Coordinates of C-alpha atoms and ligand atoms in Angstrom, one line a residue:
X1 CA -87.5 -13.8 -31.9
X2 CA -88.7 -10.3 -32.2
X3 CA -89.7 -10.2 -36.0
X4 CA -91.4 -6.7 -36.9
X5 CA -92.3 -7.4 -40.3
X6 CA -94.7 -9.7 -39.0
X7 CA -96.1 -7.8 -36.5
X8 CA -96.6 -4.9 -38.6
X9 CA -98.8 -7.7 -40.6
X10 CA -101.0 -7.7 -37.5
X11 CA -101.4 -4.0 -37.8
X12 CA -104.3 -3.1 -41.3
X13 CA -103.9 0.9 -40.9
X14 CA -99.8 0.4 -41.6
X15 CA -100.0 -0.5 -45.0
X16 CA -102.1 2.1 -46.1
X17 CA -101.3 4.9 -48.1
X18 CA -101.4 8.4 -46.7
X19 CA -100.7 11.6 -49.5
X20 CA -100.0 9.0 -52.0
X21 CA -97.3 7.5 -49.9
X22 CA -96.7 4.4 -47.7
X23 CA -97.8 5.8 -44.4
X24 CA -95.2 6.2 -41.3
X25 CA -97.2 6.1 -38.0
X26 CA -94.7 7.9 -35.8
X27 CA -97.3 9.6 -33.9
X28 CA -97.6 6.8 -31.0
X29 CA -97.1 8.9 -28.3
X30 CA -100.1 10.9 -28.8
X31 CA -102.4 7.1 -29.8
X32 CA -101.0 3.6 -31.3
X33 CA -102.8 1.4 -34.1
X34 CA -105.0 -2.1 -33.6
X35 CA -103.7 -5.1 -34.0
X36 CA -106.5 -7.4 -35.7
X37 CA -106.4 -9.2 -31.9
X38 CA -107.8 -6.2 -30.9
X39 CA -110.3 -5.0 -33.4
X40 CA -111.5 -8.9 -33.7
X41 CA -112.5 -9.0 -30.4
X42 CA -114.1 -5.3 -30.4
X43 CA -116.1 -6.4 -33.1
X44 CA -117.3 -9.9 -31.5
X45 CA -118.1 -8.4 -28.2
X46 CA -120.3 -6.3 -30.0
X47 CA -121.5 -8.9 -32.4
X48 CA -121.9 -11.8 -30.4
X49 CA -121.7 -11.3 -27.0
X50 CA -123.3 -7.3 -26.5
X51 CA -125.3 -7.0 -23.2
X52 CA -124.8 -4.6 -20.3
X53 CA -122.6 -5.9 -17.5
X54 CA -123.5 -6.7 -14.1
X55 CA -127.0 -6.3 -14.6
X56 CA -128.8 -9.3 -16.1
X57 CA -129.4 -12.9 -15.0
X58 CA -129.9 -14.0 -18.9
X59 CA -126.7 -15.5 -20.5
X60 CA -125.8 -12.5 -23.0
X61 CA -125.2 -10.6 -19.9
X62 CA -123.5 -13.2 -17.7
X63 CA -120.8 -13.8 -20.3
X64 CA -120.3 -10.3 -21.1
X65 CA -119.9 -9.8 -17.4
X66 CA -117.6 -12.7 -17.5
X67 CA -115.5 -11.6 -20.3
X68 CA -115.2 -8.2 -18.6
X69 CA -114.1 -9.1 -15.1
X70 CA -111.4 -11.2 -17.6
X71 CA -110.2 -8.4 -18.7
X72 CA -109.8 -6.9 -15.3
X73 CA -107.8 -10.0 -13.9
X74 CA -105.6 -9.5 -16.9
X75 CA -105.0 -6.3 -16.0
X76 CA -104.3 -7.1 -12.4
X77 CA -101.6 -9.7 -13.9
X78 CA -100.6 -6.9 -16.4
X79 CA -99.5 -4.4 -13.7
X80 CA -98.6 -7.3 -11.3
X81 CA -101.1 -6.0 -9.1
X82 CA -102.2 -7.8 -5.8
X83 CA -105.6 -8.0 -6.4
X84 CA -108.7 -7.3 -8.9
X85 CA -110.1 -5.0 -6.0
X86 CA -107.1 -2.7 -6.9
X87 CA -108.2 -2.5 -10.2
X88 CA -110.6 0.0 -11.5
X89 CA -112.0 0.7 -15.3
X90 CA -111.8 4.3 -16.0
X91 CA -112.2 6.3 -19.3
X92 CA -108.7 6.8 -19.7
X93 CA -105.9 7.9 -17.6
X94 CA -107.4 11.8 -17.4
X95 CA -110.5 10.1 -15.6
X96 CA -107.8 8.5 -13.6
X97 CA -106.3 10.8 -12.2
X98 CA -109.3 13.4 -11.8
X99 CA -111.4 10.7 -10.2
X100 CA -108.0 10.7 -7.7
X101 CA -107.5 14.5 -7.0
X102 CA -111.0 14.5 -6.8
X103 CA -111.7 11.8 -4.2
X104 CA -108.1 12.4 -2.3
X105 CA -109.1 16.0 -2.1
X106 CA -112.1 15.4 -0.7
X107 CA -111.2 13.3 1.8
X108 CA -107.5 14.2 2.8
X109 CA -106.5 17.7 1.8
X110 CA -107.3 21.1 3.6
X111 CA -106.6 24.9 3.0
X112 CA -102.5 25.0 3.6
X113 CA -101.7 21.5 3.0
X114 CA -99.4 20.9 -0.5
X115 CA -99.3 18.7 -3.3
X116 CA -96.5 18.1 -5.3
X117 CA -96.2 17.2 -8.6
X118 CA -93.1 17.8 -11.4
X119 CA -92.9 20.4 -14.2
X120 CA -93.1 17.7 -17.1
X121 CA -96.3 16.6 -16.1
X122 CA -99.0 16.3 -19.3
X123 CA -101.5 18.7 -18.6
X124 CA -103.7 15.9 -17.4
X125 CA -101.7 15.1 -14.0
X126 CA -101.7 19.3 -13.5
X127 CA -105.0 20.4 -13.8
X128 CA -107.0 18.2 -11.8
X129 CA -104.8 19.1 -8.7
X130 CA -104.8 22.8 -9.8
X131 CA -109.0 22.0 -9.9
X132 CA -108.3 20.4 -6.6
X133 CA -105.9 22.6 -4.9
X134 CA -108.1 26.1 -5.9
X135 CA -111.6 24.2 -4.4
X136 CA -109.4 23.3 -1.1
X137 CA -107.8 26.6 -0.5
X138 CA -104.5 24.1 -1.2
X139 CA -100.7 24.7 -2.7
X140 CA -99.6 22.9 -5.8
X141 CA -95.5 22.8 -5.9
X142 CA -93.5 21.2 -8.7
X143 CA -90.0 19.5 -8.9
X144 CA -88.4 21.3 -11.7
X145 CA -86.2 19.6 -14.2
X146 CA -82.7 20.1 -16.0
X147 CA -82.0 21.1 -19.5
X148 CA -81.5 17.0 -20.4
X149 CA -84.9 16.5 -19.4
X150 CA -84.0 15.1 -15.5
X151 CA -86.1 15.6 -12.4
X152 CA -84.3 17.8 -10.0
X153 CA -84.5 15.3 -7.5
X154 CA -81.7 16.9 -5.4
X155 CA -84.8 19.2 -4.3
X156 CA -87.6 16.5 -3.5
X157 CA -86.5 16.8 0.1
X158 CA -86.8 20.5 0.2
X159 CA -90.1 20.5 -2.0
X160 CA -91.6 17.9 0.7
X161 CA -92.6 19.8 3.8
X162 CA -95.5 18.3 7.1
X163 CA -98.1 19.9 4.7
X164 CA -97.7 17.8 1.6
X165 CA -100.3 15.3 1.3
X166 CA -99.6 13.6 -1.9
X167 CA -97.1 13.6 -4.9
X168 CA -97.9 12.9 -8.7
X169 CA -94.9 12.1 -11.1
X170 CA -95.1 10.8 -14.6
X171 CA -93.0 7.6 -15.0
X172 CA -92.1 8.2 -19.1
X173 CA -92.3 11.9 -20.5
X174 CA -94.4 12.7 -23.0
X175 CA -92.8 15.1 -24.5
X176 CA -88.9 14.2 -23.5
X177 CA -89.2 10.9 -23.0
X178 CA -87.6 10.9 -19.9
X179 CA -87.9 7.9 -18.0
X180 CA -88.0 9.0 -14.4
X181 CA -86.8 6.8 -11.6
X182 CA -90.1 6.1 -9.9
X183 CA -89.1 3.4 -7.7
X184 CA -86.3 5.4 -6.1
X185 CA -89.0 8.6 -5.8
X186 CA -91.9 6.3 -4.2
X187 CA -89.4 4.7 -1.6
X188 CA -88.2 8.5 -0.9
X189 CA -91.7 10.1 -0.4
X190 CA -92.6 7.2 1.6
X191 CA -89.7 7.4 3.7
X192 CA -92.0 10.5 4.9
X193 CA -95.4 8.6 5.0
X194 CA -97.0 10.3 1.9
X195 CA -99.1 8.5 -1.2
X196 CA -97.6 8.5 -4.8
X197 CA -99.5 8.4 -7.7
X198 CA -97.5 7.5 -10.8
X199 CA -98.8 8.3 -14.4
X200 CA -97.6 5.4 -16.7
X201 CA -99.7 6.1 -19.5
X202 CA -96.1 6.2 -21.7
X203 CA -94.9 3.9 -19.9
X204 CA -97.6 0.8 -19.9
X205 CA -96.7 0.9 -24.2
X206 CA -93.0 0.3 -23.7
X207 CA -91.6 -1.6 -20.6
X208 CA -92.7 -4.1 -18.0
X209 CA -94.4 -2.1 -15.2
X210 CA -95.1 -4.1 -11.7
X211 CA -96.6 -1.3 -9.0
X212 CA -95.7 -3.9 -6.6
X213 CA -92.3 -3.7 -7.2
X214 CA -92.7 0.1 -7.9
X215 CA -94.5 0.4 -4.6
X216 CA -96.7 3.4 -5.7
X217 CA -100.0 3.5 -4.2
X218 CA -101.9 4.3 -7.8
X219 CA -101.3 4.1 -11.3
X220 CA -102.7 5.1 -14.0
X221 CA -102.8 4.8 -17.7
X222 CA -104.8 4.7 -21.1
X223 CA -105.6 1.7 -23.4
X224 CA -105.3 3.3 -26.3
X225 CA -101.6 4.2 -26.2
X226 CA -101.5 0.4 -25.7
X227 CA -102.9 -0.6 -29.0
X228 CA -106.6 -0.7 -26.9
X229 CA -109.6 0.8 -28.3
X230 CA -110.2 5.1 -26.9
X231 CA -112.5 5.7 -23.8
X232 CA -110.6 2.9 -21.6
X233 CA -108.5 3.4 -19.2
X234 CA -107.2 2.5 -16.0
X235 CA -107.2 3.2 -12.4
X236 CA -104.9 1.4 -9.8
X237 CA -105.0 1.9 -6.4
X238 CA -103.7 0.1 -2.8
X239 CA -106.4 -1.4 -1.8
X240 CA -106.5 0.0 1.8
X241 CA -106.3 3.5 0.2
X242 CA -109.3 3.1 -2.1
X243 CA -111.1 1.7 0.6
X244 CA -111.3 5.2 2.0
X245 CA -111.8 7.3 -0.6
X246 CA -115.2 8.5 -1.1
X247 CA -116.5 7.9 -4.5
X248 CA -115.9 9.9 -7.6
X249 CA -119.0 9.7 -9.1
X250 CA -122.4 8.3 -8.4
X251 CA -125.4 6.3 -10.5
X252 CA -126.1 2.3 -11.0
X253 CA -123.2 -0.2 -10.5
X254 CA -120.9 2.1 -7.2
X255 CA -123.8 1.6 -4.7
X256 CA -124.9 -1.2 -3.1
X257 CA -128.4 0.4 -1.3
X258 CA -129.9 3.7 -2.2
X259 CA -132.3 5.6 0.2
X260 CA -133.8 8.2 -0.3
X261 CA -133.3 9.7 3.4
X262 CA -130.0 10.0 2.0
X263 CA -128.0 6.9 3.7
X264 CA -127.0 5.5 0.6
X265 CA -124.2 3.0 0.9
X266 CA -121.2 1.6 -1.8
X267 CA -120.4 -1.3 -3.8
X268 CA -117.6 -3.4 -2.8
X269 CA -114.0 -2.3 -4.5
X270 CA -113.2 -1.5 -7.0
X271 CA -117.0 -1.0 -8.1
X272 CA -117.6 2.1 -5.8
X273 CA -115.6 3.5 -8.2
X274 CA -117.7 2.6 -11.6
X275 CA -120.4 4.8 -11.8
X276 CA -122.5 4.4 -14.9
X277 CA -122.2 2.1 -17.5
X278 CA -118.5 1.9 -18.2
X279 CA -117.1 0.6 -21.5
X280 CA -117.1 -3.1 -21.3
X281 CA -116.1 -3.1 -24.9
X282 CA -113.1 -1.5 -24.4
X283 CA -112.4 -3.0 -21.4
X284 CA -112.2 -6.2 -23.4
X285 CA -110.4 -4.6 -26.1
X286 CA -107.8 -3.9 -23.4
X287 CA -107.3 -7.1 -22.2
X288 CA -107.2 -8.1 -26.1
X289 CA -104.3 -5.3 -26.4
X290 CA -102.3 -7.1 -23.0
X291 CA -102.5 -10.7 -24.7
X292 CA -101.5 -9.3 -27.8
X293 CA -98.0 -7.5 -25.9
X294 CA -97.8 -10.1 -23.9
X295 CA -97.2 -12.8 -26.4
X296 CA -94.5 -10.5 -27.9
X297 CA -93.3 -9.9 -24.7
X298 CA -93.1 -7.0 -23.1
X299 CA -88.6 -7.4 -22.5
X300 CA -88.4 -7.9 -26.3
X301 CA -90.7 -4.6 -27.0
X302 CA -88.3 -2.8 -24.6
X303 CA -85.5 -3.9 -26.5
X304 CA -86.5 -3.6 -29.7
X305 CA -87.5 0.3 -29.0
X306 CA -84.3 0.9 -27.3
X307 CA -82.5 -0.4 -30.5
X308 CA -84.7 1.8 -32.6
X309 CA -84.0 4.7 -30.4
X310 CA -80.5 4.7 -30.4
X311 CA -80.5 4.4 -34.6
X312 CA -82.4 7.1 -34.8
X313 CA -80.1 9.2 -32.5
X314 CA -77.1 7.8 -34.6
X315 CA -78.7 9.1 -37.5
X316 CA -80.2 12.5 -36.1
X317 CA -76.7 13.7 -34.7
X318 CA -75.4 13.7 -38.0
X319 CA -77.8 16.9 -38.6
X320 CA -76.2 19.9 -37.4
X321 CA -79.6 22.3 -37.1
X322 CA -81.5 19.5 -35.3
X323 CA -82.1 20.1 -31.6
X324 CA -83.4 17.4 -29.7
X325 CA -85.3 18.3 -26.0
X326 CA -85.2 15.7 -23.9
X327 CA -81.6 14.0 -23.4
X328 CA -81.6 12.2 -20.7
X329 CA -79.7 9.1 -20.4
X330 CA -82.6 6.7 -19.8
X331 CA -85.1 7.8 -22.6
X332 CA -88.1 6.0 -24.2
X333 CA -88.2 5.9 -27.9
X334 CA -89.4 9.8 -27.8
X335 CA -87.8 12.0 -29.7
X336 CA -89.2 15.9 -29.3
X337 CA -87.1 18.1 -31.7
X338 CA -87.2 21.5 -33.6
X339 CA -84.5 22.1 -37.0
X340 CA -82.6 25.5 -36.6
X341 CA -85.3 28.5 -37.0
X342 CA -88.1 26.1 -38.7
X343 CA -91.5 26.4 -37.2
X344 CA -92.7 23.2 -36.1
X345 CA -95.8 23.3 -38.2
X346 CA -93.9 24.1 -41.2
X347 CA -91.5 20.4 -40.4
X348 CA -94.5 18.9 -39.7
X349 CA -96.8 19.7 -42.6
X350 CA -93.7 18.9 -45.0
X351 CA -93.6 15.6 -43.0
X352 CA -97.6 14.9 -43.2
X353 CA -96.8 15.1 -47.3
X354 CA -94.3 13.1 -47.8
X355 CA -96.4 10.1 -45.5
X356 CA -95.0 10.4 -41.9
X357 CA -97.7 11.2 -39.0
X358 CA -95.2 13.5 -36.7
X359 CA -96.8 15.5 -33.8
X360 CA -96.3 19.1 -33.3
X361 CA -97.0 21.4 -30.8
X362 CA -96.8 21.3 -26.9
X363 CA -97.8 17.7 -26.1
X364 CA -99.9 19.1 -23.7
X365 CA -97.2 19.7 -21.9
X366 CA -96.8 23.6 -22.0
X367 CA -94.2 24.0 -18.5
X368 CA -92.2 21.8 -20.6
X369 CA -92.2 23.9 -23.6
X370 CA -91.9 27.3 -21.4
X371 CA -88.8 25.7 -19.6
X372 CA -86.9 25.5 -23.0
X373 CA -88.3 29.2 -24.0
X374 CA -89.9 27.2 -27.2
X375 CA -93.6 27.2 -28.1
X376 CA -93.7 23.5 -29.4
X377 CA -91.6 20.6 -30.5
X378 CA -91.8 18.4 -33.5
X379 CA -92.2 15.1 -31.5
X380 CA -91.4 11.0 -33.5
X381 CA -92.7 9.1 -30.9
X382 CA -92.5 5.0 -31.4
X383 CA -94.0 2.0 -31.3
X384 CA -93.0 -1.6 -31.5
X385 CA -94.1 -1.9 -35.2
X386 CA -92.1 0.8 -36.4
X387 CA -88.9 0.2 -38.6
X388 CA -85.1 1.3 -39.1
X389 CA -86.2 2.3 -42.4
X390 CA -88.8 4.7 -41.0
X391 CA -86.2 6.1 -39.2
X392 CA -84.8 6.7 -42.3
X393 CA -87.5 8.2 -44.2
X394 CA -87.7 10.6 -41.7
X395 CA -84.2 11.2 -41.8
X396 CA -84.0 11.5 -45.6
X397 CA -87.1 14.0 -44.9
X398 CA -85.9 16.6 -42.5
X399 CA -83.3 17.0 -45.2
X400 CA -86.1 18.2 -47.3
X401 CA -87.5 20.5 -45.1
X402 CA -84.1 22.1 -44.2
X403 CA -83.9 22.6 -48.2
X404 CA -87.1 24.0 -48.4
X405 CA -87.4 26.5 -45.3
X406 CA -83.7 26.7 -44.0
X407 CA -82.7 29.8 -46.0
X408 CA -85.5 31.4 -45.2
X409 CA -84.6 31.9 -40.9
Ligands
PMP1 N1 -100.4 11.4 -19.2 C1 -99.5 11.3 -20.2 C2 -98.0 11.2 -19.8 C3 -99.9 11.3 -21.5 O1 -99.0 11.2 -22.5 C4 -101.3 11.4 -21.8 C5 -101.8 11.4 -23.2 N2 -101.0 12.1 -24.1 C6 -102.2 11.5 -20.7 C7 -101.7 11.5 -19.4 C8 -103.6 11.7 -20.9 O2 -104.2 10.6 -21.6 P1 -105.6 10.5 -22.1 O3 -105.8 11.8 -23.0 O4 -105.7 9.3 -22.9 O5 -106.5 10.6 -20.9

């Protein structure tokens, strides 16, 4: 049985006090909190078990290494991937997905060919192909969305001509919340022989993701909007695929010869791809965070969010002046909104005092805030330790704010 109280137990920074009140973390979208699971086993890889990866025959360093290529395989099982070589440790999901516009670029794209990506893309799944596209003499097109927050996927066959050489789509909005149908969009862009990549980084938090079953050839996504430490994240990619891509980057652990006549060769997968000293304590902290969801279960988060979701809709529909963006029928719990004339800031620093963490602004998601003619959102997103009563709070406090600023728009 899903039982919240006690996983909010599991979770220190909830039942602290923030402006002299209990604090209300609805802020998840942008990062989530550490479960003790988590911060336990950041603190004993650094306390016990400390020593750089691949790199040493003394014991410190082989059961660091260990621990780390643990963490990989639980990723692998995570994302029901078919192998570890599929799997690559990245910073975060913007190294992601730069290290693949980067490396696709240089090996596949050409002045005149396309990319396609859609216009709710976070800012990190536009830029790097705009980088990309301008070094390459390259288009960038995007699938525009509805007023509800759907891809406009009437046009995908339109928007796909013998020039586009990959499309990027984001599986759960950032800012709507939109869960896009990314199954149906791979299989459809495949139909015509091009790569997907799918950004999960919203997703990975709130559903059970198999890019097997998804079929996209790479996915991406952060730790710590998974309840895993910053500066980890990851990179998945079909194995064929990555075995053709030159590297990102370059320095100790990718190579596996260096000469200095220049024929310098790689590391095995998914090494060629881990230039540097990555974070093996996050990496670790990450497959602490999977466990952790896992033994929750990943069905029962989804259905506990969901259920959360739909109260606070119930609840926020009873507000006349609240507009929600983002209405799509298949939603994550994501709610982007602005009351009547009220400047964002204004809701959220009303918010902030009263003790709930809101985020305001674009979401780095600017298209999306041009579409609606808006310059930013108030956005709730949640996680699984958030409550009904939360939802109330807020609700009780957006009645505040319309008291204190509605007269005055
Ligand atoms: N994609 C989406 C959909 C996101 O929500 C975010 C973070 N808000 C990112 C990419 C970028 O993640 P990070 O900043 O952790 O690299």
């Amino acid at each position: 049985m899903f039982n919240v109280e006690r996983i909010r137990e599991d979770f220190p920074i909830l039942s602290r006090e923030v402006n002299k009140r209990q604090l209300a973390y609805l802020d998840n979208g942008a990062t989530t909190q550490k479960p003790r699971a988590v911060l336990d086993s950041v603190n004993q890889m650094s306390t016990l078990w400390n020593a750089n990866i691949h790199r040493g025959v003394h014991y410190l360093s082989q059961q660091s290494t260990e621990m780390y290529e643990g963490a990989r395989e639980t990723v692998r099982s995570f994302l029901n991937a078919a192998s570890t070589r599929e799997i690559v440790f990245t910073a975060g999901a913007t190294a992601s997905i730069n290290a693949v516009a980067y490396s696709f670029g240089e090996r596949y794209i050409s002045a005149g060919d396309e990319v396609l990506i859609t216009e709710m893309e976070h800012h990190a799944n536009i830029v790097p192909w705009q980088l990309m596209c301008q070094r390459k003499g390259a288009i960038l097109k995007y699938i525009p969305f509805d007023d509800n927050g759907e891809l406009r996927l009437d046009l995908l066959d339109s928007l796909i001509t013998e020039r586009t050489k990959i499309v990027s789509v984001v599986q759960v909005s950032n800012s709507l919340g939109t869960i896009n149908p990314v199954k149906e969009i791979v299989a459809k862009v495949h139909a015509k022989g091009i790569p997907v990549l799918v950004d999960g980084s919203q997703a990975v938090p709130h559903m059970p993701v198999d890019v097997q079953d998804i079929g996209c050839d790479f996915y991406v996504f952060s730790g710590h909007k998974l309840y895993a430490p910053t500066g980890i994240g990851i990179l998945y990619g079909k194995e064929t695929l990555l075995e053709e891509l030159p590297p990102y980057q370059g320095g100790g652990d990718m190579i596996a010869h260096v000469r200095l006549d220049g024929t310098t060769t790689w590391a095995e997968l998914p090494l060629k791809f881990e230039a540097g000293t990555t974070n093996y304590i996050g990496a670790v902290g990450l497959g602490a965070a999977i466990r952790y969801m896992e033994e929750i279960g990943l069905n029962s988060i989804q259905a506990y969010e969901q259920e959360l979701l739909a109260y606070a809709n119930q609840r926020f529909a009873t507000i006349s002046s609240l507009n929600i963006y983002g209405k799509a029928p298949h939603k994550a719990a994501i709610i982007s909104f602005l009351l009547g004339g009220i400047h964002q800031l204004d809701t959220g620093m009303v918010l902030d005092k009263l003790g709930i963490a809101v985020r305001t602004g674009t979401h780095c998601t600017e298209p999306v805030m041009t579409h609606f003619g808006i310059e930013g959102t108030v956005r709730a997103s949640f996680a699984m330790y958030n409550t009904k009563e939360e939802v109330d709070r807020l609700y009780e406090a957006i009645l505040v704010v319309q008291q204190m600023f509605g007269g005055a728009y």
